[in-house]
Amino acid sequence: MAVALRAGVRPDDRVAVRRLVASTGFFTANEEEIAVELVEDALAKGESGSGYHFLFAEDGGHVVGYVCFGPIAGTAASHDLYWIVVDSARRGGGVGRVLERACVDAVKALGGLRLYVDTSSRSQYEPTRAFYRASGYEEVARLKDFYAAGDGKVIFVKALDAGTAPGAA
Ligand SMILES: CC(C)(COP(=O)(O)OP(=O)(O)OC[C@H]1O[C@@H](n2cnc3c(N)ncnc32)[C@H](O)[C@@H]1OP(=O)(O)O)[C@@H](O)C(=O)NCCC(=O)NCCS
């Protein structure tokens, strides 16, 4: 069955986000808490007020993936793709692509021109990096030992206006 997209965060998304993030086996308990805190912030202040916007992919009303994004304070039009997570049982089935494309459309609608995403340099995240490359992101920086010794931060960017090269100022 094809997934349906839902905009707008709901109270029961706290449980869904925790379940999805835990299903990946990628994230620490602390990172899981941070993911849920972003949902709570958006519930408390609204998506515009919190700066955390959400889109959920649902199959038969069951949440199978989500993306969280928002404007980067202090920039003219740069946005951050904070989280994109697909249920481990659905990984590799195109749900991430649907979410990423919808996120790009939503960021453009918010006036965003550049979409940044960062991830770990660890080998576990090579499929994640492959997903970003396949989705049109360019690797623009690597910060050695950023998260921990041997665990660097890899920064990708996608320019959302067709005329701007990713490396351009
Ligand atoms: C990264 C993630 C969101 C991608 O979602 P997905 O639904 O698995 O990805 P899709 O099936 O839509 O893949 C889209 C394209 O990305 C690339 N890709 C996806 N998984 C890949 C893998 N394991 N290896 C290589 N390329 C891959 C492919 O080019 C793929 O297109 P194709 O199927 O036509 O070849 C998902 O796998 C995930 O939740 N991973 C764990 C959590 C994570 O790392 N999140 C990001 C950090 S917040």
PDB file of C-alpha atoms and ligand atoms in Angstrom:
ATOM      1  CA  MET A   1       0.000   0.000   0.000  1.00  0.00           C
ATOM      2  CA  ALA A   2       1.283   3.503  -0.849  1.00  0.00           C
ATOM      3  CA  VAL A   3       1.941   5.814   2.077  1.00  0.00           C
ATOM      4  CA  ALA A   4      -0.116   8.925   2.762  1.00  0.00           C
ATOM      5  CA  LEU A   5       1.465  12.137   4.017  1.00  0.00           C
ATOM      6  CA  ARG A   6       0.108  14.002   7.026  1.00  0.00           C
ATOM      7  CA  ALA A   7       1.169  17.511   8.005  1.00  0.00           C
ATOM      8  CA  GLY A   8       0.611  18.780  11.532  1.00  0.00           C
ATOM      9  CA  VAL A   9       1.894  17.254  14.728  1.00  0.00           C
ATOM     10  CA  ARG A  10      -0.503  15.493  17.165  1.00  0.00           C
ATOM     11  CA  PRO A  11      -0.110  14.413  20.813  1.00  0.00           C
ATOM     12  CA  ASP A  12       0.083  10.710  19.862  1.00  0.00           C
ATOM     13  CA  ASP A  13       3.075  11.481  17.627  1.00  0.00           C
ATOM     14  CA  ARG A  14       5.241  11.474  20.790  1.00  0.00           C
ATOM     15  CA  VAL A  15       4.749   7.711  20.992  1.00  0.00           C
ATOM     16  CA  ALA A  16       5.084   7.231  17.216  1.00  0.00           C
ATOM     17  CA  VAL A  17       8.353   9.195  17.029  1.00  0.00           C
ATOM     18  CA  ARG A  18       9.830   7.312  19.996  1.00  0.00           C
ATOM     19  CA  ARG A  19       8.864   3.984  18.406  1.00  0.00           C
ATOM     20  CA  LEU A  20      10.292   4.925  14.995  1.00  0.00           C
ATOM     21  CA  VAL A  21      13.566   6.283  16.342  1.00  0.00           C
ATOM     22  CA  ALA A  22      14.020   3.225  18.591  1.00  0.00           C
ATOM     23  CA  SER A  23      13.237   0.866  15.685  1.00  0.00           C
ATOM     24  CA  THR A  24      16.277   2.031  13.729  1.00  0.00           C
ATOM     25  CA  GLY A  25      18.845   0.863  16.281  1.00  0.00           C
ATOM     26  CA  PHE A  26      20.849   3.952  15.200  1.00  0.00           C
ATOM     27  CA  PHE A  27      20.250   6.347  18.048  1.00  0.00           C
ATOM     28  CA  THR A  28      21.149   6.591  21.739  1.00  0.00           C
ATOM     29  CA  ALA A  29      18.514   6.950  24.466  1.00  0.00           C
ATOM     30  CA  ASN A  30      19.537  10.601  24.736  1.00  0.00           C
ATOM     31  CA  GLU A  31      18.997  11.166  21.012  1.00  0.00           C
ATOM     32  CA  GLU A  32      15.598   9.432  21.319  1.00  0.00           C
ATOM     33  CA  GLU A  33      14.667  11.917  24.069  1.00  0.00           C
ATOM     34  CA  ILE A  34      15.745  14.847  21.888  1.00  0.00           C
ATOM     35  CA  ALA A  35      13.567  13.586  19.007  1.00  0.00           C
ATOM     36  CA  VAL A  36      10.530  13.425  21.308  1.00  0.00           C
ATOM     37  CA  GLU A  37      11.325  16.845  22.839  1.00  0.00           C
ATOM     38  CA  LEU A  38      11.060  18.427  19.380  1.00  0.00           C
ATOM     39  CA  VAL A  39       7.539  16.965  19.047  1.00  0.00           C
ATOM     40  CA  GLU A  40       6.648  18.312  22.503  1.00  0.00           C
ATOM     41  CA  ASP A  41       8.033  21.742  21.636  1.00  0.00           C
ATOM     42  CA  ALA A  42       5.942  21.848  18.453  1.00  0.00           C
ATOM     43  CA  LEU A  43       2.846  20.715  20.391  1.00  0.00           C
ATOM     44  CA  ALA A  44       3.390  23.399  23.037  1.00  0.00           C
ATOM     45  CA  LYS A  45       4.315  26.361  20.832  1.00  0.00           C
ATOM     46  CA  GLY A  46       2.970  25.371  17.417  1.00  0.00           C
ATOM     47  CA  GLU A  47       5.211  24.457  14.523  1.00  0.00           C
ATOM     48  CA  SER A  48       5.926  28.075  13.509  1.00  0.00           C
ATOM     49  CA  GLY A  49       6.463  29.131  17.121  1.00  0.00           C
ATOM     50  CA  SER A  50       8.856  26.298  17.880  1.00  0.00           C
ATOM     51  CA  GLY A  51      10.592  26.302  14.494  1.00  0.00           C
ATOM     52  CA  TYR A  52      10.072  22.531  14.256  1.00  0.00           C
ATOM     53  CA  HIS A  53       7.877  21.434  11.359  1.00  0.00           C
ATOM     54  CA  PHE A  54       6.780  17.837  10.868  1.00  0.00           C
ATOM     55  CA  LEU A  55       5.499  15.582   8.116  1.00  0.00           C
ATOM     56  CA  PHE A  56       4.399  12.020   8.805  1.00  0.00           C
ATOM     57  CA  ALA A  57       4.153   9.087   6.384  1.00  0.00           C
ATOM     58  CA  GLU A  58       1.226   6.830   7.250  1.00  0.00           C
ATOM     59  CA  ASP A  59       0.129   3.452   5.972  1.00  0.00           C
ATOM     60  CA  GLY A  60      -3.453   2.653   6.929  1.00  0.00           C
ATOM     61  CA  GLY A  61      -3.273   5.290   9.681  1.00  0.00           C
ATOM     62  CA  HIS A  62      -0.091   3.746  11.120  1.00  0.00           C
ATOM     63  CA  VAL A  63       2.932   6.077  11.175  1.00  0.00           C
ATOM     64  CA  VAL A  64       5.822   4.469   9.256  1.00  0.00           C
ATOM     65  CA  GLY A  65       8.160   7.445   8.969  1.00  0.00           C
ATOM     66  CA  TYR A  66       8.570  11.127   9.662  1.00  0.00           C
ATOM     67  CA  VAL A  67      10.667  14.145   8.876  1.00  0.00           C
ATOM     68  CA  CYS A  68      11.335  17.180  11.087  1.00  0.00           C
ATOM     69  CA  PHE A  69      12.735  20.385   9.623  1.00  0.00           C
ATOM     70  CA  GLY A  70      12.766  24.126  10.151  1.00  0.00           C
ATOM     71  CA  PRO A  71      14.429  27.464   9.577  1.00  0.00           C
ATOM     72  CA  ILE A  72      17.916  28.047  10.983  1.00  0.00           C
ATOM     73  CA  ALA A  73      17.793  31.123  13.225  1.00  0.00           C
ATOM     74  CA  GLY A  74      20.039  33.953  12.132  1.00  0.00           C
ATOM     75  CA  THR A  75      20.092  32.952   8.463  1.00  0.00           C
ATOM     76  CA  ALA A  76      18.202  34.543   5.578  1.00  0.00           C
ATOM     77  CA  ALA A  77      16.746  31.369   4.085  1.00  0.00           C
ATOM     78  CA  SER A  78      18.659  28.309   5.287  1.00  0.00           C
ATOM     79  CA  HIS A  79      16.719  25.411   6.775  1.00  0.00           C
ATOM     80  CA  ASP A  80      17.782  22.324   8.668  1.00  0.00           C
ATOM     81  CA  LEU A  81      16.488  18.825   8.086  1.00  0.00           C
ATOM     82  CA  TYR A  82      16.707  17.802  11.741  1.00  0.00           C
ATOM     83  CA  TRP A  83      15.401  14.242  11.567  1.00  0.00           C
ATOM     84  CA  ILE A  84      14.267  11.828   8.899  1.00  0.00           C
ATOM     85  CA  VAL A  85      13.406   8.350  10.108  1.00  0.00           C
ATOM     86  CA  VAL A  86      11.691   5.392   8.480  1.00  0.00           C
ATOM     87  CA  ASP A  87      10.508   2.358  10.439  1.00  0.00           C
ATOM     88  CA  SER A  88      13.244  -0.262  10.171  1.00  0.00           C
ATOM     89  CA  ALA A  89      10.734  -2.741   8.703  1.00  0.00           C
ATOM     90  CA  ARG A  90      10.032  -0.301   5.843  1.00  0.00           C
ATOM     91  CA  ARG A  91      13.575   0.911   5.176  1.00  0.00           C
ATOM     92  CA  GLY A  92      14.668   0.843   1.531  1.00  0.00           C
ATOM     93  CA  GLY A  93      11.064   0.874   0.302  1.00  0.00           C
ATOM     94  CA  GLY A  94      10.836   4.465  -0.917  1.00  0.00           C
ATOM     95  CA  VAL A  95       9.230   6.041   2.179  1.00  0.00           C
ATOM     96  CA  GLY A  96      12.313   8.177   2.844  1.00  0.00           C
ATOM     97  CA  ARG A  97      12.255   9.493  -0.715  1.00  0.00           C
ATOM     98  CA  VAL A  98       8.569  10.483  -0.368  1.00  0.00           C
ATOM     99  CA  LEU A  99       9.287  12.262   2.939  1.00  0.00           C
ATOM    100  CA  GLU A 100      12.376  14.061   1.632  1.00  0.00           C
ATOM    101  CA  ARG A 101      10.538  15.363  -1.439  1.00  0.00           C
ATOM    102  CA  ALA A 102       7.614  16.563   0.654  1.00  0.00           C
ATOM    103  CA  CYS A 103      10.057  18.225   3.047  1.00  0.00           C
ATOM    104  CA  VAL A 104      11.715  20.091   0.169  1.00  0.00           C
ATOM    105  CA  ASP A 105       8.308  21.317  -1.047  1.00  0.00           C
ATOM    106  CA  ALA A 106       7.390  22.439   2.477  1.00  0.00           C
ATOM    107  CA  VAL A 107      10.723  24.221   3.000  1.00  0.00           C
ATOM    108  CA  LYS A 108      10.305  26.012  -0.329  1.00  0.00           C
ATOM    109  CA  ALA A 109       6.811  27.055   0.743  1.00  0.00           C
ATOM    110  CA  LEU A 110       8.375  28.505   3.926  1.00  0.00           C
ATOM    111  CA  GLY A 111      10.781  30.509   1.747  1.00  0.00           C
ATOM    112  CA  GLY A 112      13.800  28.271   2.278  1.00  0.00           C
ATOM    113  CA  LEU A 113      16.582  28.308  -0.300  1.00  0.00           C
ATOM    114  CA  ARG A 114      19.116  25.924   1.218  1.00  0.00           C
ATOM    115  CA  LEU A 115      18.443  22.726   3.114  1.00  0.00           C
ATOM    116  CA  TYR A 116      21.186  21.440   5.414  1.00  0.00           C
ATOM    117  CA  VAL A 117      21.423  18.018   6.961  1.00  0.00           C
ATOM    118  CA  ASP A 118      24.200  16.494   9.002  1.00  0.00           C
ATOM    119  CA  THR A 119      25.020  12.998  10.050  1.00  0.00           C
ATOM    120  CA  SER A 120      27.752  10.881  11.526  1.00  0.00           C
ATOM    121  CA  SER A 121      30.864   9.809   9.615  1.00  0.00           C
ATOM    122  CA  ARG A 122      30.672   6.322  11.162  1.00  0.00           C
ATOM    123  CA  SER A 123      30.345   3.409   8.725  1.00  0.00           C
ATOM    124  CA  GLN A 124      26.923   2.549  10.200  1.00  0.00           C
ATOM    125  CA  TYR A 125      25.667   5.747   8.563  1.00  0.00           C
ATOM    126  CA  GLU A 126      26.976   4.991   5.061  1.00  0.00           C
ATOM    127  CA  PRO A 127      23.449   3.973   3.890  1.00  0.00           C
ATOM    128  CA  THR A 128      22.158   7.272   5.330  1.00  0.00           C
ATOM    129  CA  ARG A 129      24.863   9.210   3.482  1.00  0.00           C
ATOM    130  CA  ALA A 130      24.018   7.246   0.303  1.00  0.00           C
ATOM    131  CA  PHE A 131      20.381   8.261   0.771  1.00  0.00           C
ATOM    132  CA  TYR A 132      21.331  11.958   0.999  1.00  0.00           C
ATOM    133  CA  ARG A 133      23.614  11.756  -2.041  1.00  0.00           C
ATOM    134  CA  ALA A 134      20.874   9.952  -4.014  1.00  0.00           C
ATOM    135  CA  SER A 135      18.434  12.684  -2.931  1.00  0.00           C
ATOM    136  CA  GLY A 136      20.601  15.440  -4.441  1.00  0.00           C
ATOM    137  CA  TYR A 137      22.582  16.616  -1.410  1.00  0.00           C
ATOM    138  CA  GLU A 138      26.236  17.565  -1.718  1.00  0.00           C
ATOM    139  CA  GLU A 139      28.727  16.866   1.064  1.00  0.00           C
ATOM    140  CA  VAL A 140      30.220  20.257   1.941  1.00  0.00           C
ATOM    141  CA  ALA A 141      32.089  19.674   5.227  1.00  0.00           C
ATOM    142  CA  ARG A 142      33.462  17.022   7.550  1.00  0.00           C
ATOM    143  CA  LEU A 143      34.212  17.939  11.156  1.00  0.00           C
ATOM    144  CA  LYS A 144      36.643  15.379  12.514  1.00  0.00           C
ATOM    145  CA  ASP A 145      35.921  13.844  15.940  1.00  0.00           C
ATOM    146  CA  PHE A 146      32.859  16.135  16.322  1.00  0.00           C
ATOM    147  CA  TYR A 147      30.533  13.706  18.147  1.00  0.00           C
ATOM    148  CA  ALA A 148      33.334  11.667  19.711  1.00  0.00           C
ATOM    149  CA  ALA A 149      36.825  10.466  18.879  1.00  0.00           C
ATOM    150  CA  GLY A 150      36.533   8.732  15.517  1.00  0.00           C
ATOM    151  CA  ASP A 151      32.949   9.960  15.047  1.00  0.00           C
ATOM    152  CA  GLY A 152      32.908  13.016  12.833  1.00  0.00           C
ATOM    153  CA  LYS A 153      30.066  15.184  11.604  1.00  0.00           C
ATOM    154  CA  VAL A 154      29.307  15.179   7.854  1.00  0.00           C
ATOM    155  CA  ILE A 155      27.356  18.182   6.574  1.00  0.00           C
ATOM    156  CA  PHE A 156      25.317  18.016   3.377  1.00  0.00           C
ATOM    157  CA  VAL A 157      23.406  20.761   1.611  1.00  0.00           C
ATOM    158  CA  LYS A 158      20.825  20.919  -1.136  1.00  0.00           C
ATOM    159  CA  ALA A 159      20.234  24.200  -2.958  1.00  0.00           C
ATOM    160  CA  LEU A 160      16.505  24.573  -3.521  1.00  0.00           C
ATOM    161  CA  ASP A 161      16.582  27.268  -6.190  1.00  0.00           C
ATOM    162  CA  ALA A 162      17.703  25.686  -9.446  1.00  0.00           C
ATOM    163  CA  GLY A 163      20.108  28.525 -10.272  1.00  0.00           C
ATOM    164  CA  THR A 164      22.328  28.317  -7.167  1.00  0.00           C
ATOM    165  CA  ALA A 165      25.247  25.903  -6.884  1.00  0.00           C
ATOM    166  CA  PRO A 166      25.465  24.227  -3.427  1.00  0.00           C
ATOM    167  CA  GLY A 167      28.916  25.676  -2.692  1.00  0.00           C
ATOM    168  CA  ALA A 168      27.975  29.234  -3.636  1.00  0.00           C
ATOM    169  CA  ALA A 169      27.838  31.919  -0.934  1.00  0.00           C
TER     170      ALA A 169
HETATM  171  C1  LIG B   1      17.865   7.185   5.808  1.00  0.00           C
HETATM  172  C2  LIG B   1      16.406   6.781   5.678  1.00  0.00           C
HETATM  173  C3  LIG B   1      15.536   7.907   6.204  1.00  0.00           C
HETATM  174  C4  LIG B   1      16.091   6.579   4.180  1.00  0.00           C
HETATM  175  O1  LIG B   1      14.744   6.192   4.027  1.00  0.00           O
HETATM  176  P1  LIG B   1      14.380   4.871   3.146  1.00  0.00           P
HETATM  177  O2  LIG B   1      12.922   4.795   3.050  1.00  0.00           O
HETATM  178  O3  LIG B   1      15.110   3.730   3.725  1.00  0.00           O
HETATM  179  O4  LIG B   1      15.020   5.272   1.719  1.00  0.00           O
HETATM  180  P2  LIG B   1      14.390   5.064   0.261  1.00  0.00           P
HETATM  181  O5  LIG B   1      13.968   3.647   0.118  1.00  0.00           O
HETATM  182  O6  LIG B   1      13.373   6.123   0.001  1.00  0.00           O
HETATM  183  O7  LIG B   1      15.676   5.295  -0.656  1.00  0.00           O
HETATM  184  C5  LIG B   1      15.794   6.381  -1.578  1.00  0.00           C
HETATM  185  C6  LIG B   1      17.168   6.259  -2.255  1.00  0.00           C
HETATM  186  O8  LIG B   1      18.227   6.412  -1.296  1.00  0.00           O
HETATM  187  C7  LIG B   1      19.289   5.494  -1.592  1.00  0.00           C
HETATM  188  N1  LIG B   1      19.406   4.519  -0.497  1.00  0.00           N
HETATM  189  C8  LIG B   1      18.494   4.231   0.455  1.00  0.00           C
HETATM  190  N2  LIG B   1      18.948   3.273   1.293  1.00  0.00           N
HETATM  191  C9  LIG B   1      20.175   2.939   0.817  1.00  0.00           C
HETATM  192  C10 LIG B   1      21.150   1.992   1.241  1.00  0.00           C
HETATM  193  N3  LIG B   1      20.958   1.199   2.304  1.00  0.00           N
HETATM  194  N4  LIG B   1      22.298   1.896   0.540  1.00  0.00           N
HETATM  195  C11 LIG B   1      22.501   2.671  -0.540  1.00  0.00           C
HETATM  196  N5  LIG B   1      21.609   3.597  -0.997  1.00  0.00           N
HETATM  197  C12 LIG B   1      20.470   3.721  -0.318  1.00  0.00           C
HETATM  198  C13 LIG B   1      18.906   4.789  -2.885  1.00  0.00           C
HETATM  199  O9  LIG B   1      19.440   5.532  -3.975  1.00  0.00           O
HETATM  200  C14 LIG B   1      17.413   4.881  -2.873  1.00  0.00           C
HETATM  201  O10 LIG B   1      16.827   4.875  -4.160  1.00  0.00           O
HETATM  202  P3  LIG B   1      16.521   3.462  -4.911  1.00  0.00           P
HETATM  203  O11 LIG B   1      15.747   2.621  -3.934  1.00  0.00           O
HETATM  204  O12 LIG B   1      15.753   3.873  -6.097  1.00  0.00           O
HETATM  205  O13 LIG B   1      17.872   2.890  -5.211  1.00  0.00           O
HETATM  206  C15 LIG B   1      16.071   5.463   6.446  1.00  0.00           C
HETATM  207  O14 LIG B   1      16.790   4.389   5.876  1.00  0.00           O
HETATM  208  C16 LIG B   1      16.332   5.500   7.937  1.00  0.00           C
HETATM  209  O15 LIG B   1      15.441   5.798   8.715  1.00  0.00           O
HETATM  210  N6  LIG B   1      17.574   5.174   8.370  1.00  0.00           N
HETATM  211  C17 LIG B   1      17.922   5.126   9.766  1.00  0.00           C
HETATM  212  C18 LIG B   1      17.817   6.451  10.445  1.00  0.00           C
HETATM  213  C19 LIG B   1      18.707   7.509   9.839  1.00  0.00           C
HETATM  214  O16 LIG B   1      19.878   7.325   9.547  1.00  0.00           O
HETATM  215  N7  LIG B   1      18.107   8.716   9.668  1.00  0.00           N
HETATM  216  C20 LIG B   1      18.820   9.871   9.181  1.00  0.00           C
HETATM  217  C21 LIG B   1      19.517  10.602  10.275  1.00  0.00           C
HETATM  218  S1  LIG B   1      18.416  11.648  11.189  1.00  0.00           S
END
